[in-house]
Coordinates of C-alpha atoms and ligand atoms in Angstrom, one line a residue:
M121 CA 0.0 0.0 0.0
T122 CA 1.6 3.2 -1.1
E123 CA 0.8 6.8 -0.2
V124 CA -1.8 8.4 -2.4
F125 CA -1.1 12.1 -3.2
A126 CA -3.6 14.8 -4.2
D127 CA -3.3 18.4 -5.3
I128 CA -6.1 21.0 -4.9
I129 CA -6.4 23.8 -7.4
T130 CA -8.9 26.6 -6.8
I131 CA -9.7 28.8 -9.7
G132 CA -10.9 32.4 -9.6
D133 CA -9.6 35.9 -9.9
E134 CA -11.7 36.7 -6.8
L135 CA -9.4 34.5 -4.7
L136 CA -6.2 36.3 -5.9
I137 CA -7.4 39.8 -5.2
G138 CA -8.5 38.8 -1.6
Q139 CA -12.2 39.3 -2.3
V140 CA -13.1 35.7 -1.5
V141 CA -11.3 33.6 1.1
D142 CA -10.4 30.1 -0.3
T143 CA -12.4 28.0 2.1
N144 CA -13.0 25.3 -0.5
S145 CA -9.3 24.1 -0.2
A146 CA -9.5 23.7 3.6
Y147 CA -12.7 21.7 3.4
I148 CA -11.4 19.4 0.6
A149 CA -8.0 18.9 2.3
S150 CA -9.7 17.9 5.5
E151 CA -12.1 15.4 3.8
L152 CA -9.2 13.9 1.8
T153 CA -7.0 13.6 4.9
K154 CA -9.8 11.8 6.7
I155 CA -9.8 9.0 4.1
G156 CA -6.0 8.6 4.1
V157 CA -5.1 10.8 1.0
T158 CA -2.0 13.0 1.5
V159 CA -2.6 16.5 0.2
R160 CA 0.7 17.5 -1.4
R161 CA -0.2 21.0 -2.6
I162 CA -2.9 23.7 -2.5
I163 CA -2.8 26.3 -5.2
S164 CA -5.1 29.2 -6.2
I165 CA -4.9 30.5 -9.8
A166 CA -6.6 33.0 -12.0
D167 CA -9.5 32.4 -14.5
Q168 CA -7.0 32.1 -17.3
A169 CA -6.7 29.2 -19.8
T170 CA -2.9 28.9 -19.8
S171 CA -2.7 29.1 -16.1
I172 CA -5.3 26.4 -15.7
T173 CA -3.7 24.0 -18.2
N174 CA -0.1 24.6 -17.0
T175 CA -1.0 24.0 -13.4
L176 CA -3.1 21.0 -14.2
D177 CA -0.3 19.5 -16.3
E178 CA 2.2 19.9 -13.5
S179 CA -0.2 18.4 -11.0
I180 CA -0.9 15.4 -13.2
H181 CA 2.8 14.7 -13.4
Q182 CA 3.3 14.7 -9.7
S183 CA 0.0 13.6 -8.0
D184 CA -2.5 10.7 -8.2
I185 CA -5.5 13.0 -7.7
T186 CA -6.2 16.6 -8.7
I187 CA -9.3 18.3 -7.4
I188 CA -10.2 21.6 -9.0
T189 CA -12.9 24.0 -7.9
G190 CA -14.4 27.1 -9.6
G191 CA -15.2 28.4 -13.1
L192 CA -17.7 25.8 -14.1
G193 CA -20.6 28.3 -14.2
P194 CA -22.4 29.8 -17.1
T195 CA -20.8 33.2 -17.2
G196 CA -18.1 34.5 -19.5
D197 CA -15.3 34.3 -16.8
D198 CA -16.0 30.6 -16.2
I199 CA -13.5 29.0 -18.5
T200 CA -12.5 25.9 -16.6
K201 CA -14.7 23.6 -18.6
Q202 CA -13.4 24.7 -22.0
S203 CA -9.8 24.7 -20.7
L204 CA -10.1 21.1 -19.5
A205 CA -11.7 20.0 -22.8
T206 CA -8.8 21.5 -24.7
Y207 CA -6.1 20.1 -22.3
F208 CA -7.6 16.6 -22.7
G209 CA -7.7 17.0 -26.5
G210 CA -11.5 17.1 -27.1
G211 CA -14.4 19.4 -27.2
L212 CA -17.7 20.1 -25.4
I213 CA -20.8 18.0 -26.1
L214 CA -24.3 18.3 -24.9
H215 CA -24.9 15.7 -22.3
P216 CA -28.6 14.7 -22.5
E217 CA -29.0 13.4 -18.9
T218 CA -27.4 16.5 -17.4
L219 CA -29.7 18.7 -19.5
K220 CA -32.7 16.7 -18.2
E221 CA -31.5 17.3 -14.6
I222 CA -31.0 21.0 -15.2
E223 CA -34.5 21.2 -16.7
Q224 CA -35.9 19.5 -13.6
F225 CA -33.9 21.8 -11.4
F226 CA -35.6 24.8 -12.9
T227 CA -39.1 23.2 -13.1
K228 CA -39.0 22.3 -9.4
R229 CA -38.2 25.9 -8.5
G230 CA -40.7 27.4 -11.0
A231 CA -37.9 29.3 -12.6
K232 CA -37.3 30.1 -16.3
M233 CA -34.4 28.3 -17.9
T234 CA -32.2 30.4 -20.2
D235 CA -29.8 29.4 -23.0
R236 CA -27.0 30.1 -20.6
N237 CA -28.3 27.6 -18.2
R238 CA -28.7 25.0 -21.1
K239 CA -25.0 25.5 -21.8
Q240 CA -24.2 24.0 -18.4
A241 CA -25.2 20.6 -19.8
E242 CA -22.3 20.9 -22.3
I243 CA -19.4 19.0 -20.9
P244 CA -16.0 17.8 -22.2
D245 CA -16.6 14.7 -24.3
M246 CA -14.0 12.6 -22.4
C247 CA -15.3 13.1 -18.9
T248 CA -17.9 11.5 -16.7
P249 CA -20.3 14.0 -15.2
L250 CA -20.9 13.9 -11.4
R251 CA -24.5 14.9 -10.7
N252 CA -25.0 18.2 -8.9
R253 CA -28.1 17.7 -6.8
I254 CA -28.3 21.2 -5.5
G255 CA -27.0 23.3 -8.3
T256 CA -26.8 23.3 -12.1
A257 CA -23.0 22.8 -12.9
P258 CA -22.2 19.1 -12.8
G259 CA -18.8 17.9 -11.4
L260 CA -16.5 16.5 -14.1
L261 CA -14.5 13.4 -13.6
F262 CA -11.5 12.6 -15.9
R263 CA -9.0 9.7 -15.9
K264 CA -5.7 10.1 -17.6
D265 CA -2.5 7.9 -17.3
N266 CA -3.8 6.3 -14.1
R267 CA -4.5 9.8 -12.6
T268 CA -7.9 11.0 -11.4
I269 CA -8.9 14.6 -12.1
I270 CA -12.1 16.1 -10.8
A271 CA -13.5 19.5 -11.4
L272 CA -16.1 20.9 -9.1
P273 CA -18.3 24.1 -9.0
G274 CA -16.8 26.9 -6.8
V275 CA -20.0 27.5 -4.8
P276 CA -19.0 26.0 -1.4
F277 CA -22.2 24.2 -0.6
E278 CA -22.4 22.6 -4.1
M279 CA -18.7 21.6 -3.8
K280 CA -19.2 20.1 -0.4
A281 CA -22.2 18.0 -1.5
L282 CA -20.3 16.7 -4.5
I283 CA -17.2 15.8 -2.4
L284 CA -19.2 13.8 0.1
E285 CA -21.6 12.1 -2.3
D286 CA -19.4 11.5 -5.3
V287 CA -15.7 12.4 -4.9
V288 CA -15.0 10.5 -1.7
P289 CA -16.7 7.3 -3.0
V290 CA -14.9 7.5 -6.3
I291 CA -11.5 7.8 -4.6
L292 CA -12.2 5.0 -2.1
S293 CA -13.2 2.7 -4.9
N294 CA -10.2 3.6 -7.2
F295 CA -7.4 3.6 -4.6
N296 CA -6.0 1.3 -2.0
L297 CA -5.6 3.9 0.7
P298 CA -3.5 3.5 3.8
V299 CA -5.3 4.0 7.2
K300 CA -4.4 7.4 8.7
L301 CA -5.5 8.2 12.2
S302 CA -5.0 11.4 14.1
I303 CA -5.7 12.7 17.6
T304 CA -5.4 16.4 18.5
I305 CA -4.4 17.2 22.1
L306 CA -5.5 20.6 23.3
T307 CA -3.4 22.6 25.7
A308 CA -3.7 26.0 27.3
G309 CA -1.1 28.0 29.3
L310 CA 2.0 26.7 27.5
S311 CA 3.9 28.5 24.7
E312 CA 5.0 26.6 21.6
S313 CA 8.7 26.7 22.6
M314 CA 8.0 25.7 26.2
T315 CA 6.1 22.7 24.9
A316 CA 8.8 21.8 22.4
D317 CA 11.3 21.8 25.3
L318 CA 9.1 19.5 27.4
L319 CA 8.5 17.2 24.5
E320 CA 12.0 17.1 23.0
E321 CA 12.9 13.7 24.2
W322 CA 9.5 12.1 23.5
E323 CA 9.5 13.6 20.0
S324 CA 13.0 12.4 19.2
N325 CA 12.0 8.8 20.2
L326 CA 8.7 8.9 18.2
P327 CA 8.7 6.0 15.7
S328 CA 8.7 6.9 12.0
E329 CA 5.1 5.9 11.3
Y330 CA 4.0 8.9 13.4
T331 CA 3.9 12.6 12.4
F332 CA 3.6 15.4 15.0
A333 CA 2.5 19.0 14.4
Y334 CA 2.2 22.1 16.6
L335 CA -0.9 24.3 15.8
P336 CA -0.7 27.4 17.9
S337 CA -3.5 30.0 18.3
I338 CA -3.9 32.8 20.8
G339 CA -3.6 31.2 24.3
I340 CA -4.2 27.6 23.0
L341 CA -1.8 25.2 21.5
R342 CA -3.2 22.2 19.6
L343 CA -0.9 19.2 19.1
R344 CA -1.8 16.8 16.3
L345 CA -0.4 13.3 16.5
S346 CA -1.0 11.1 13.4
I347 CA -0.1 7.6 12.5
S348 CA -0.5 5.7 9.2
G349 CA -0.3 2.0 8.4
K350 CA -2.6 -0.9 7.6
N351 CA -4.3 -2.3 10.6
E352 CA -6.8 0.1 12.1
D353 CA -7.2 -1.5 15.5
N354 CA -3.4 -1.7 16.0
L355 CA -3.0 1.9 14.8
K356 CA -5.7 3.1 17.3
R357 CA -3.9 1.3 20.1
Q358 CA -0.5 2.7 19.1
L359 CA -1.9 6.3 18.8
K360 CA -3.5 6.1 22.2
Y361 CA -0.3 4.8 23.8
E362 CA 1.8 7.8 22.5
A363 CA -1.0 10.3 23.2
N364 CA -1.2 9.1 26.8
K365 CA 2.6 9.5 27.2
L366 CA 2.3 13.0 25.8
V367 CA -0.5 14.0 28.2
Q368 CA 1.6 12.7 31.1
I369 CA 4.5 14.8 30.1
L370 CA 2.5 18.0 29.8
G371 CA 0.2 17.3 32.7
K372 CA -3.6 17.8 33.2
K373 CA -2.9 21.3 34.2
H374 CA -2.2 22.1 30.6
V375 CA -4.0 19.5 28.6
F376 CA -7.7 20.4 28.6
G377 CA -9.2 18.2 25.9
F378 CA -9.0 16.4 22.6
D379 CA -10.0 16.9 19.0
D380 CA -13.2 19.0 18.9
D381 CA -13.3 19.9 22.6
T382 CA -13.2 23.6 23.6
L383 CA -12.5 25.1 27.0
P384 CA -16.1 26.2 27.4
S385 CA -17.5 22.8 26.4
V386 CA -15.1 21.0 28.8
I387 CA -16.0 23.3 31.6
G388 CA -19.7 22.9 30.8
N389 CA -19.4 19.1 31.0
K390 CA -17.5 19.2 34.3
L391 CA -20.1 21.6 35.9
K392 CA -23.0 19.4 34.7
N393 CA -21.2 16.3 36.2
I394 CA -20.9 17.8 39.6
N395 CA -24.2 19.7 39.4
C396 CA -22.7 23.1 40.0
T397 CA -23.3 26.6 38.6
L398 CA -21.2 29.4 37.3
S399 CA -21.2 33.2 37.0
V400 CA -18.8 35.7 35.5
A401 CA -17.7 39.3 36.3
E402 CA -15.8 40.9 33.4
S403 CA -13.9 44.1 33.0
C404 CA -11.2 43.9 30.4
T405 CA -12.8 41.0 28.5
G406 CA -16.0 42.9 28.1
G407 CA -18.4 40.0 28.0
Y408 CA -16.2 37.7 25.8
I409 CA -16.0 35.0 28.5
A410 CA -19.8 35.0 28.9
H411 CA -20.2 34.9 25.2
Q412 CA -17.9 31.8 24.9
I413 CA -19.7 30.0 27.7
T414 CA -23.2 30.7 26.3
S415 CA -22.0 29.6 22.8
I416 CA -22.2 26.0 24.1
P417 CA -25.7 24.6 23.6
G418 CA -27.3 23.7 26.9
S419 CA -25.2 26.2 28.9
S420 CA -28.4 27.4 30.7
A421 CA -28.1 24.2 32.8
Y422 CA -25.1 25.7 34.7
F423 CA -24.6 29.4 33.7
M424 CA -26.3 31.9 35.9
G425 CA -25.3 35.2 34.4
S426 CA -22.5 37.7 33.9
A427 CA -21.8 41.3 34.9
T428 CA -19.7 43.3 32.5
T429 CA -18.6 45.9 34.9
Y430 CA -16.3 48.2 32.9
A431 CA -16.7 51.4 34.9
N432 CA -15.5 51.6 38.6
S433 CA -19.0 52.6 39.6
A434 CA -20.4 49.5 38.0
K435 CA -17.9 47.4 39.9
S436 CA -18.9 48.9 43.3
Q437 CA -22.6 49.2 42.6
L438 CA -23.3 45.8 41.0
L439 CA -20.5 43.6 42.6
Q440 CA -20.0 45.5 45.9
V441 CA -16.3 46.1 45.2
S442 CA -14.9 48.6 47.8
D443 CA -14.5 52.1 46.4
E444 CA -11.6 52.6 48.8
D445 CA -9.8 49.6 47.3
I446 CA -10.4 50.8 43.8
V447 CA -8.8 54.1 44.7
S448 CA -5.9 52.8 46.7
Q449 CA -5.1 49.6 44.7
G450 CA -6.4 50.6 41.3
A451 CA -9.1 48.7 39.3
V452 CA -6.5 46.3 38.0
S453 CA -5.5 44.7 41.3
K454 CA -5.7 41.5 43.3
K455 CA -8.1 43.0 45.8
V456 CA -10.5 44.3 43.2
V457 CA -10.6 41.3 41.0
E458 CA -11.2 39.0 44.0
Q459 CA -14.0 41.2 45.1
M460 CA -15.5 41.1 41.6
A461 CA -15.4 37.3 41.7
I462 CA -17.0 37.1 45.1
G463 CA -19.5 39.8 44.1
A464 CA -20.6 37.8 41.1
Q465 CA -20.8 34.6 43.1
Q466 CA -23.2 36.4 45.6
L467 CA -25.1 38.4 43.0
F468 CA -26.0 35.3 40.9
G469 CA -25.9 32.8 43.7
S470 CA -23.5 30.5 41.8
D471 CA -21.1 27.9 43.1
F472 CA -18.2 29.0 40.9
S473 CA -17.3 32.4 39.5
V474 CA -14.5 33.9 37.4
A475 CA -13.5 37.6 37.1
T476 CA -11.1 39.6 35.0
S477 CA -9.6 43.0 35.4
G478 CA -6.8 44.2 33.1
I479 CA -5.4 46.9 30.8
A480 CA -6.4 45.7 27.3
G481 CA -4.7 48.7 25.6
P482 CA -3.6 50.5 23.5
D483 CA -4.0 53.3 26.2
G484 CA -4.1 53.2 29.9
G485 CA -0.8 51.5 30.7
T486 CA 1.7 52.9 33.2
D487 CA 5.3 51.9 34.1
E488 CA 4.0 50.0 37.0
K489 CA 1.0 48.4 35.2
P490 CA 1.8 48.3 31.5
V491 CA -0.8 47.4 28.8
G492 CA -1.5 43.7 29.1
T493 CA -1.4 43.6 32.9
T494 CA -4.3 41.4 33.9
W495 CA -5.6 40.1 37.1
I496 CA -7.9 37.0 37.0
A497 CA -9.7 35.5 40.0
V498 CA -11.7 32.3 40.4
T499 CA -14.0 31.4 43.3
T500 CA -15.0 27.8 44.1
P501 CA -17.4 26.9 46.9
H502 CA -14.3 26.6 49.2
R503 CA -11.8 29.1 48.2
I504 CA -10.6 32.0 46.0
I505 CA -7.6 31.8 43.7
S506 CA -6.2 34.9 41.9
Q507 CA -3.2 35.4 39.6
L508 CA -1.4 38.2 37.8
F509 CA -0.5 38.0 34.1
F510 CA 1.3 40.2 31.6
F511 CA -0.1 39.4 28.2
G512 CA 1.3 42.0 25.7
D513 CA 0.3 45.1 23.8
S514 CA -2.4 44.0 21.4
R515 CA -5.9 44.8 22.6
E516 CA -7.5 42.1 20.5
R517 CA -5.0 39.4 21.6
N518 CA -5.2 40.6 25.3
I519 CA -9.0 40.1 25.4
I520 CA -8.6 36.6 23.9
R521 CA -5.7 35.5 26.0
A522 CA -7.3 36.8 29.2
S523 CA -10.4 34.9 28.4
V524 CA -8.6 31.6 27.6
T525 CA -6.4 32.0 30.7
A526 CA -9.5 32.7 32.9
L527 CA -11.3 29.7 31.5
N528 CA -8.3 27.4 32.0
M529 CA -7.9 28.6 35.6
L530 CA -11.6 27.9 36.1
R531 CA -11.3 24.4 34.6
I532 CA -8.3 23.6 36.9
S533 CA -10.3 24.9 39.9
I534 CA -13.3 22.8 39.1
D535 CA -11.1 19.7 38.9
E536 CA -9.5 20.5 42.3
Y537 CA -12.9 21.0 43.9
S538 CA -14.3 17.8 42.3
K539 CA -11.4 15.7 43.8
K540 CA -12.2 16.8 47.3
Ligands
ATP24 P1 -21.6 28.3 -10.6 O1 -22.0 27.3 -11.6 O2 -22.5 28.3 -9.4 O3 -21.3 29.7 -11.2 P2 -18.7 28.1 -10.6 O4 -18.0 26.8 -10.7 O5 -18.7 29.0 -11.8 O6 -20.1 27.8 -10.0 P3 -17.4 30.3 -9.4 O7 -18.1 31.2 -10.3 O8 -15.9 30.1 -9.6 O9 -18.1 28.9 -9.4 O10 -17.7 30.7 -7.9 C1 -19.0 30.9 -7.4 C2 -18.9 31.5 -6.0 O11 -18.4 30.5 -5.1 C3 -17.9 32.7 -5.9 O12 -18.5 33.9 -6.1 C4 -17.4 32.6 -4.5 O13 -18.3 33.3 -3.6 C5 -17.5 31.1 -4.2 N1 -16.2 30.5 -4.3 C6 -15.5 30.1 -5.5 N2 -14.4 29.5 -5.2 C7 -14.2 29.5 -3.8 C8 -13.3 29.0 -2.9 N3 -12.1 28.5 -3.4 N4 -13.5 29.2 -1.6 C9 -14.6 29.7 -1.2 N5 -15.6 30.2 -2.0 C10 -15.4 30.1 -3.3

């Protein structure tokens, strides 16, 4: 069983001028990866015949599969179909079954079909059309020198339906694909370089059938461990074995979940398990923590409410923070953030609470408290924990990092409380 390689070519001037973000490639790459195809290259090119044929020619010489999206429509700038017909040495012919499907498409919607729509039933004479059930441009399947070339419409939902219903089954039946499994380990509170130091020895001893990748985002580092081979059960066991080793090295303090977990979803599950509730008091994060918690379906089972207390008067009036402490310590201080957390816990009658107070920037920093200075406090039914952080000078990143850090502190506190 050898590795099967694919290229993805997205066509459209709109992609090259930054008007449309190429989301098609990411979707196709993820679906191909799931079935064990190795994506070798993703390339976006203009609606231009020579560009299309040159890129396709290069791809066919290097990869087993080429997936193309865009330019199959009925307008003048849609030249993919004609370019493919020319490249494969043929012309366009009217495909009667496709024409019938397009006619049905318009009849069902009570819409008038034009000559332009009828032209969509013209396809290169050497391809097999792939039925587009939700649009008018069919997908086009070519085989040349043992290579598979598939052109799909650019409209994302049409492309997605064709990938799932036609492209994946075609690839699975034409290729003997290796089994590829992956697990993504989610961490918070560790930088990429700190993690690389901790994992250096483990990584250097990782057998060659594994691949390992660092995927950093603000405050969160995802670690993807993959393995490929033949026997799925053995691979699953091997993957689990190495993932467990990795979790042990990094520790539960930093590893908060796997694959599609998020900090708010993990926290929600933990709170539901111990039948406890949560409230939030936010200053510098301006409601972002509450927004993330309430983005989880079913969060009403444990989330009581939040107070976005930006002004000092709001902190004292809503959360009973002492005016004296605000004046003597400053709003960004241990005393104030702890009183905010206790205030929310009392106001909403929750078991846990989390509070943030920081200088998001770009203004408001001082020598003593530069932009990025942030205090975070968490209350549990038993105790209060607070910590000072220095995040940096970008307002947007500070808000996200403060939120991620607060949620991670909360997660650790819930774990500690549950163990008692
Ligand atoms: P149709 O037959 O519906 O016209 P088409 O194959 O001609 O399909 P395009 O005209 O290239 O497709 O693109 C249609 C729309 O799909 C574009 O306006 C754009 O919004 C979206 N689109 C095209 N390519 C991509 C891409 N790579 N990623 C995300 N969206 C895309």
